[in-house]
Short mmCIF file of C-alpha atoms in Angstrom, two decimals:
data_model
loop_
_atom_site.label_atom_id
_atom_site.label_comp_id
_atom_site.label_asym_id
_atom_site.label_seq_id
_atom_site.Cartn_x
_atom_site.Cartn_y
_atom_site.Cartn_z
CA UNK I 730 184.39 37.20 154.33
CA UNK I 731 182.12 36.05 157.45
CA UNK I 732 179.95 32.76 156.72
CA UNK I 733 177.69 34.86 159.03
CA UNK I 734 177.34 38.08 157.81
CA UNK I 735 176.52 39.36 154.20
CA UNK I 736 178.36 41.78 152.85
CA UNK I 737 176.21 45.42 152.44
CA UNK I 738 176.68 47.60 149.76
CA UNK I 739 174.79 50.83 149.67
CA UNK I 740 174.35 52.60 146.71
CA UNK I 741 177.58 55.02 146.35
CA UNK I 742 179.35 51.91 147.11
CA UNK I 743 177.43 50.45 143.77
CA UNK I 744 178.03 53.79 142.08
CA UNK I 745 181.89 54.01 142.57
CA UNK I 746 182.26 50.93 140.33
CA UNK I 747 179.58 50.87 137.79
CA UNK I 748 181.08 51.31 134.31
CA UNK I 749 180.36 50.49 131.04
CA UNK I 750 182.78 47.85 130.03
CA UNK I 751 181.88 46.38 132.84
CA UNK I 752 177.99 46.47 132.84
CA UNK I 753 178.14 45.76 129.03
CA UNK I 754 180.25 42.73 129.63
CA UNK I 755 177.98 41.10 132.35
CA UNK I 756 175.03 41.92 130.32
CA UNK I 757 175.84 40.04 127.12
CA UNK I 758 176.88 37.06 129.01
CA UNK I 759 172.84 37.12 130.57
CA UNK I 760 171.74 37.55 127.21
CA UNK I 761 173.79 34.51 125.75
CA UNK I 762 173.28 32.08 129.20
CA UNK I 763 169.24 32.45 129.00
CA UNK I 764 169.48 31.04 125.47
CA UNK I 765 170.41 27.60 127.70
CA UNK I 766 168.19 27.43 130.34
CA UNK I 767 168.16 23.46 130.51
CA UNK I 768 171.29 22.64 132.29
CA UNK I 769 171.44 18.78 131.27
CA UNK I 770 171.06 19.23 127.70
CA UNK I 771 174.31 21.20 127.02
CA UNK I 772 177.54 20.86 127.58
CA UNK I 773 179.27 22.07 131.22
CA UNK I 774 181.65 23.99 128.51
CA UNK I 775 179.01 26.22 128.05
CA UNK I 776 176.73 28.64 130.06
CA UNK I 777 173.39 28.60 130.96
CA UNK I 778 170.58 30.48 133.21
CA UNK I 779 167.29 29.15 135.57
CA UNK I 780 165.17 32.10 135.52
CA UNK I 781 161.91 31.75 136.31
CA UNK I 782 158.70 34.50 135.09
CA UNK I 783 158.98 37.17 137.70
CA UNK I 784 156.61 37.46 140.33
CA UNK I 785 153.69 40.27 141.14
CA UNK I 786 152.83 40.18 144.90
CA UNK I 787 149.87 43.44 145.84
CA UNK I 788 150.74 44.94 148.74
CA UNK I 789 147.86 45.37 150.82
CA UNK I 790 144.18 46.51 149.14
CA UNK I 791 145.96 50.13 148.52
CA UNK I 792 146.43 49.90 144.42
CA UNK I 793 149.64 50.82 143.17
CA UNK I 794 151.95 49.14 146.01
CA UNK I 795 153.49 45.84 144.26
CA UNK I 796 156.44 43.72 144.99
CA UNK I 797 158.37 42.15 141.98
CA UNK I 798 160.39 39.37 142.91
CA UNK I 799 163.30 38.19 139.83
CA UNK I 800 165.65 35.14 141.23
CA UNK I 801 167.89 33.30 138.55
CA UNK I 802 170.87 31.23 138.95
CA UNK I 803 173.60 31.93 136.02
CA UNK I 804 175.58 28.46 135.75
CA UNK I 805 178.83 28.49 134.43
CA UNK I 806 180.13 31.57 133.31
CA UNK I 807 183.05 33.37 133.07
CA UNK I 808 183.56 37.50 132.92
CA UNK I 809 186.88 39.50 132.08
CA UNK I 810 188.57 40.89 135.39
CA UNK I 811 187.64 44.35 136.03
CA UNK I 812 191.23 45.41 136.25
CA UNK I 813 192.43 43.00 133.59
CA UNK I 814 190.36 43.78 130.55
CA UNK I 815 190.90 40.16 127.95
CA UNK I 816 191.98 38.63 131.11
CA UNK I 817 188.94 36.13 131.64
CA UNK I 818 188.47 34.53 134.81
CA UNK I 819 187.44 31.07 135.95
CA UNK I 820 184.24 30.02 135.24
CA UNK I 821 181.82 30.88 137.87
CA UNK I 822 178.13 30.20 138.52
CA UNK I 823 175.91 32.88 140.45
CA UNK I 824 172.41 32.63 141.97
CA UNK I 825 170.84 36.17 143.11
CA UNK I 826 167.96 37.55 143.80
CA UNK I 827 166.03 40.83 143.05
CA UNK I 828 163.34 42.78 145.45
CA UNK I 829 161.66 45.63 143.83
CA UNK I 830 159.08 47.69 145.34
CA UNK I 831 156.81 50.19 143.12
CA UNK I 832 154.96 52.42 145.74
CA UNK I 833 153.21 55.19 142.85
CA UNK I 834 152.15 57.18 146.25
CA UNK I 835 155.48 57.65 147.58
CA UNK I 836 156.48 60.55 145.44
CA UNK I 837 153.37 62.58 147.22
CA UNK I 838 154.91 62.11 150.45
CA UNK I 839 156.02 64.45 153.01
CA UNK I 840 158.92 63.87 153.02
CA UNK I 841 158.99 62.32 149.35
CA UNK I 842 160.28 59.21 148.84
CA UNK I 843 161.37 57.35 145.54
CA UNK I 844 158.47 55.03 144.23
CA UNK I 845 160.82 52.41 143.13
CA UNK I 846 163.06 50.53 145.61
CA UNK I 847 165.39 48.12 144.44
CA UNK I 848 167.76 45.50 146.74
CA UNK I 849 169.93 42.84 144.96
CA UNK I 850 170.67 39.64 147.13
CA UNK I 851 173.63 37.80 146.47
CA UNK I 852 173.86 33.67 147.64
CA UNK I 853 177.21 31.39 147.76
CA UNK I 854 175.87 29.29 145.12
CA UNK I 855 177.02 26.21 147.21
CA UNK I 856 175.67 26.89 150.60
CA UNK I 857 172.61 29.07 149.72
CA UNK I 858 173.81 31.32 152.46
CA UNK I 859 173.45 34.96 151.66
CA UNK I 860 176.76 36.84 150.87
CA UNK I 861 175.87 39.86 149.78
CA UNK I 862 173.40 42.63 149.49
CA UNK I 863 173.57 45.35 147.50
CA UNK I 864 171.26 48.75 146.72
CA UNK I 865 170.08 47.94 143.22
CA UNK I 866 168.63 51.29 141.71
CA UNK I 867 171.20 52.55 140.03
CA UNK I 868 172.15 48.76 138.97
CA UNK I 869 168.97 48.46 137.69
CA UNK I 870 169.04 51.60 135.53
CA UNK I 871 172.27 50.77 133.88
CA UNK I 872 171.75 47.03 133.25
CA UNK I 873 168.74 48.18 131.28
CA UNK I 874 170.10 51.18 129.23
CA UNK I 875 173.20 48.30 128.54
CA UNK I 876 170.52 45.69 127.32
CA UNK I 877 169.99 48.49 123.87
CA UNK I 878 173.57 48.79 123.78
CA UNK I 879 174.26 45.23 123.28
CA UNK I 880 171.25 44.70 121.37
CA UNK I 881 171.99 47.79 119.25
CA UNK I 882 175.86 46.18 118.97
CA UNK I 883 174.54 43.29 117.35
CA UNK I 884 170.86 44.37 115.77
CA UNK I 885 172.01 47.40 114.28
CA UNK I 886 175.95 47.61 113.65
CA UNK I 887 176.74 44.00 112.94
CA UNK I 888 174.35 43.90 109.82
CA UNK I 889 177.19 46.21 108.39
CA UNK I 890 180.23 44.07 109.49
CA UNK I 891 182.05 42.90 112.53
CA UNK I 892 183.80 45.96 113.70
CA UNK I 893 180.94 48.59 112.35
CA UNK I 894 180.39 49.46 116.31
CA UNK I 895 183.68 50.59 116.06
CA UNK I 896 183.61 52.42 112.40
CA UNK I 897 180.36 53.57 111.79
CA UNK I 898 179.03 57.15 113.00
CA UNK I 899 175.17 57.01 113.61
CA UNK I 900 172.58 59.54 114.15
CA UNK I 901 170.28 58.85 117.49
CA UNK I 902 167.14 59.59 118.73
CA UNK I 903 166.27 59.59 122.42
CA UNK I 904 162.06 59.89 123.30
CA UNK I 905 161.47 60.52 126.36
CA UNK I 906 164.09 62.78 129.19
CA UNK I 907 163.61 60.97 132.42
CA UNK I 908 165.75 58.84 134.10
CA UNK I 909 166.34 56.66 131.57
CA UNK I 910 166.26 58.75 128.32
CA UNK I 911 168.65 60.58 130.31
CA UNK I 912 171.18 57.82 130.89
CA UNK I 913 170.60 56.23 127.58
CA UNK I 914 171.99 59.46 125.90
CA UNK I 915 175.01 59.42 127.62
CA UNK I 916 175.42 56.09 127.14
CA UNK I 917 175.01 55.91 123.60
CA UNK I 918 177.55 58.96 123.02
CA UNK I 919 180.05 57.16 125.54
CA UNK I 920 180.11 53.67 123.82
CA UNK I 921 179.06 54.67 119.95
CA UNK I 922 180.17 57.14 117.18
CA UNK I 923 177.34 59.99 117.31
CA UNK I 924 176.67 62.16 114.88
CA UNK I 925 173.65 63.68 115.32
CA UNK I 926 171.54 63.19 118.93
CA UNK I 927 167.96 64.20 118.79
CA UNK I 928 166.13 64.87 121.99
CA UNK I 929 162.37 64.64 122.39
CA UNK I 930 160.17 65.36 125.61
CA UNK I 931 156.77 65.66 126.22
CA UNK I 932 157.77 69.30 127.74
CA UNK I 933 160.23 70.69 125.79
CA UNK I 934 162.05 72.33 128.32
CA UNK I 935 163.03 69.13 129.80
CA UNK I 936 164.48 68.39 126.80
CA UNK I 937 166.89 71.67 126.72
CA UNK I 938 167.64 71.16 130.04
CA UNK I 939 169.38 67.55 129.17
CA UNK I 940 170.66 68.69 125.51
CA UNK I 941 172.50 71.93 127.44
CA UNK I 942 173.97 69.48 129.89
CA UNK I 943 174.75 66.82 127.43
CA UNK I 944 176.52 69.31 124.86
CA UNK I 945 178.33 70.40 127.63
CA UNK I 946 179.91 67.48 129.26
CA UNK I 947 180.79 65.84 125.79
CA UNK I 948 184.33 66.17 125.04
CA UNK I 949 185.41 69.30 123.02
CA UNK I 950 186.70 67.33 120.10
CA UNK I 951 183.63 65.26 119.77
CA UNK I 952 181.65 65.31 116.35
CA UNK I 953 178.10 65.05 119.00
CA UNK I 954 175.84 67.96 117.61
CA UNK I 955 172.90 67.77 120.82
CA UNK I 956 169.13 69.46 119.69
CA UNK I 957 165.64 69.27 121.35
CA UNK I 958 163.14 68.92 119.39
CA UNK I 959 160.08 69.72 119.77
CA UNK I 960 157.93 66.32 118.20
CA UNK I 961 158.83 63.08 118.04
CA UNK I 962 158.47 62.93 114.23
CA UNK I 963 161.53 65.82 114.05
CA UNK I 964 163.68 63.60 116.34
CA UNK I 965 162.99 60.51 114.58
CA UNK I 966 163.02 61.19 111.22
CA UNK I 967 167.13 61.28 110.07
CA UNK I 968 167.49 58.58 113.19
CA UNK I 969 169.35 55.03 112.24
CA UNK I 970 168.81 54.40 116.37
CA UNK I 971 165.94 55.44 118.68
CA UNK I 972 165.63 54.73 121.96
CA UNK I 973 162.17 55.05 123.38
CA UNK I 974 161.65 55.45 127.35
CA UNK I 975 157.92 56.84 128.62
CA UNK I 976 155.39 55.60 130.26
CA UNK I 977 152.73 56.33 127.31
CA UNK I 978 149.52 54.42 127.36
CA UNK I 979 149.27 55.51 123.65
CA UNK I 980 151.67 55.25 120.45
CA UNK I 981 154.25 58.07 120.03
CA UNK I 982 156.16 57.30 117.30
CA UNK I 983 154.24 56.32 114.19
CA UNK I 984 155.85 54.36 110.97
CA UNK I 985 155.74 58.20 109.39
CA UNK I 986 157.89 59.19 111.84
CA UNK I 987 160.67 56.91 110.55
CA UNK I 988 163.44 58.21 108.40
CA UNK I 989 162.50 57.28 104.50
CA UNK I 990 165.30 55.01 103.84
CA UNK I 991 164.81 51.96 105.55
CA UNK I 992 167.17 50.15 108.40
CA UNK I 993 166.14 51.80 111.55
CA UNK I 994 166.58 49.96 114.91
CA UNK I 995 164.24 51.04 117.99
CA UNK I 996 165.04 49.84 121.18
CA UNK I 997 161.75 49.97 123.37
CA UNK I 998 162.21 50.09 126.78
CA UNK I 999 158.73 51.83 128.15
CA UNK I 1000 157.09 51.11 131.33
CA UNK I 1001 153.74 51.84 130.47
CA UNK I 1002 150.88 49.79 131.90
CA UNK I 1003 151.44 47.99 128.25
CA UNK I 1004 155.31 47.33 127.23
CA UNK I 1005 154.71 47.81 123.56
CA UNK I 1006 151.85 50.92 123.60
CA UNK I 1007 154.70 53.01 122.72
CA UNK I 1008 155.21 51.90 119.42
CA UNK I 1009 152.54 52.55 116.78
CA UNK I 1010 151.46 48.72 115.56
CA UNK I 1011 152.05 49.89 112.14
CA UNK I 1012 156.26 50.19 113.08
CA UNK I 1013 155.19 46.68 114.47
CA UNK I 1014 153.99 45.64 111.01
CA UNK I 1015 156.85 46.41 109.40
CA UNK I 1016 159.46 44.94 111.59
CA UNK I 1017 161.35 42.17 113.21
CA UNK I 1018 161.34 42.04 116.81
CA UNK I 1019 163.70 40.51 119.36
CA UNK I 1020 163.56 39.83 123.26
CA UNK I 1021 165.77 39.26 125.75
CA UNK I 1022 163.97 36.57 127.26
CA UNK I 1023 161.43 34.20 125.37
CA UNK I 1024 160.03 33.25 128.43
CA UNK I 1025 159.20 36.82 130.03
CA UNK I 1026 157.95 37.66 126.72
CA UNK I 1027 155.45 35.08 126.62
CA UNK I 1028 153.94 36.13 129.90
CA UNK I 1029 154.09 40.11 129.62
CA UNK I 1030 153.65 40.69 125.76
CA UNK I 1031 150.32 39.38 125.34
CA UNK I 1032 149.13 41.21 122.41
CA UNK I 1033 152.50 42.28 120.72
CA UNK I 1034 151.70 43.26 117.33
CA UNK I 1035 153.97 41.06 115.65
CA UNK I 1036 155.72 37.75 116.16
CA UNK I 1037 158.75 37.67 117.89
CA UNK I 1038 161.81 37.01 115.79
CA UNK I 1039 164.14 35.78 118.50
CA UNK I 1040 166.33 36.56 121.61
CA UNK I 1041 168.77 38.54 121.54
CA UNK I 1042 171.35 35.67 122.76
CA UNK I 1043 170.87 33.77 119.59
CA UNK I 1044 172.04 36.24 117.20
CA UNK I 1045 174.73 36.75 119.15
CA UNK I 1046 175.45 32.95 119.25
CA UNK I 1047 174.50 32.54 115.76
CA UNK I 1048 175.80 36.11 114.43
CA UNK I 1049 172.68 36.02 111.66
CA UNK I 1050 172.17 39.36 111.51
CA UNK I 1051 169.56 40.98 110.28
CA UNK I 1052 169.80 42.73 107.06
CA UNK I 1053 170.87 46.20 106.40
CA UNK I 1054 167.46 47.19 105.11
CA UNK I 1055 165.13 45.78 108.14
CA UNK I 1056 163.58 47.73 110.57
CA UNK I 1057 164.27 45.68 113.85
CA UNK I 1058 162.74 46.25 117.52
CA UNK I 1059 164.98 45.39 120.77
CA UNK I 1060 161.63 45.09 123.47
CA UNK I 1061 163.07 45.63 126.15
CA UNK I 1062 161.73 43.64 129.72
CA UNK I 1063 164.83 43.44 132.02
CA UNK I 1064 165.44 40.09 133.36
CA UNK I 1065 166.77 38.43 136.96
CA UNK I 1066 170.20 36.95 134.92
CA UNK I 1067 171.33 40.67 134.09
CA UNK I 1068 170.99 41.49 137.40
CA UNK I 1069 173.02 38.54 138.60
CA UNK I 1070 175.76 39.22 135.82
CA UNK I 1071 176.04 42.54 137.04
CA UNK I 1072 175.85 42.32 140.80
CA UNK I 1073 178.06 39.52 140.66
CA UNK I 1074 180.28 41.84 139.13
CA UNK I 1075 179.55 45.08 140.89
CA UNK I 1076 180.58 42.70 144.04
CA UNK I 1077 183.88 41.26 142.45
CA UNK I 1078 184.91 44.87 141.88
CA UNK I 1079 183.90 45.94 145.30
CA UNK I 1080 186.13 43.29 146.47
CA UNK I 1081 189.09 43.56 144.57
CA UNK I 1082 189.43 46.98 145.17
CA UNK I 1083 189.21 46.45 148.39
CA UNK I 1084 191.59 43.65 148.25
CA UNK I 1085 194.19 46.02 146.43
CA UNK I 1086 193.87 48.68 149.42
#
């Protein structure tokens, strides 16, 4: 590749090779590097991750035009070939930046235009010189509905042994049908055993629409029985997983809403003007929580109901799992090391495949 030019990727090109395995893989390597973030105090055996508190720049005096700003450097690493699954490569260290834009207006536009924007940069980690840049929408969407799988891998199954992901059948709720609700459904039925799938929607017939679809593109033999419902408390209520996506200022899901028998896991991934308004505190109460980052958590969950338990990178490290009776809460942020996991591997793909042609 050119010293001089970067490498563009737009987003079918991102699209074409974003896959589970793949995502899922980069993912839980972020989540176990930003446990080390102090390169000189651990081994060079081992990974680690300089990620700094992403930054808020206004736009202007219009409100609601922001740019977020999420560089890390992952040191150290090492991810299975995409064509070689078990086949590990060398390790590798990556530095990357994100640029997200959050215009609220755009949508109102003539034409309209998304309100998020996302662009992942990609530096040689020896020259600084940018390599690659890549669309990072859809990158964005799937590193975050893999962050709950990982954290429901090793939150939820893992209290009931070490191949439970594998065994165990699980009834799921999904609140909230946009974009991500969306994704996280199909997600869930494409890496887990699900039994039951609940859908719940502000509108109900947004709901249908996706439980129609859904029930429809499962495979024939699956055991997947799809239903909208039409409160949360009726989706939540037999759930042993809920995923929660809206933008709610208030609480949706109460501790009532809960099925009876205890050992639910929620993973919270709202994007309301508060990250945890979503949940009712008294869930909060009752729970153990878990981050992906202690250090994003300490600047953007001022107020959390409850202490924070741990990341989600040490009980992966540590495999102390929590017990099969806990409630436990995966809050969800998104940080800059996922997105260099996975556009490091997004672009590895890119180029093998290219390479094979």
């Amino acid at each position: 590749m050119s010293s001089s030019t970067p490498a563009y990727y737009n987003a079918d090109a991102v699209r074409q090779v974003l896959s589970w395995p793949l995502v899922n893989r980069a993912v839980e390597t972020a989540l176990v590097a930003i446990v080390k973030q102090d390169a000189e105090t651990h081994p060079q055996s081992t990974s680690f991750a300089c990620q700094p508190k992403r930054s808020f720049t206004a736009c202007g005096k219009e409100p609601g035009r922001i740019l977020f700003t999420m560089p890390a450097y992952v040191g150290n690493y090492s991810l299975e070939s995409p064509k070689s699954p078990g086949d590990a490569q060398q390790s590798r260290s990556t530095l990357a930046c994100k640029l997200v834009t959050s215009f609220r207006e755009n949508p109102a536009r003539d034409p309209p235009l998304p309100s998020i924007h996302a662009h992942v940069l990609l530096f040689d980690n020896q020259t600084g010189q940018l390599s690659a840049i890549m669309e990072g929408t859809d990158l964005t969407t799937w590193r975050t509905v893999s962050a709950s799988l990982v954290a429901t891998k090793y939150l939820y199954f893992r209290r009931f042994g070490s191949q439970a992901e594998l065994e165990r059948s699980i009834n799921v709720a999904i609140v909230g049908c946009g974009v991500q609700g969306q994704l996280h459904a199909a997600a869930f039925c494409a890496n887990f055993r699900v039994k039951q799938l609940n859908l719940y929607n502000r509108t109900l017939a947004k709901a249908q629409v996706l439980a129609d679809e859904l029930q429809r593109t499962l495979d024939t033999e699956s055991e997947t029985q799809v239903k909208a419902c039409s409160s949360a408390h009726e989706a939540c209520q037999d759930a042993d997983v809920i995923c929660i996506a809206t933008y709610a200022k208030e609480s949706v899901i109460q501790f009532a809403d809960l099925k009876a028998k205890q050992g639910v896991h929620i993973n919270a991934v709202g994007a309301g003007e508060v990250h945890f308004s979503e949940l009712a505190p008294d869930i909060y109460h009752q729970a153990k929580v878990y981050v992906d980052c202690y250090t994003n958590a300490e600047a953007e969950l001022v107020g959390l109901p409850a202490p924070i338990t741990a990341e989600v990178g040490q009980i992966i490290l540590s495999e102390n799992y929590p017990k099969e009776t806990e409630i436990t809460i995966f809050q969800s942020m998104g940080m800059a090391s996922e997105d260099a996991c996975v556009a490091q591997a997004v672009h590895d793909c890119i180029l093998s495949g290219a390479k094979d042609s």
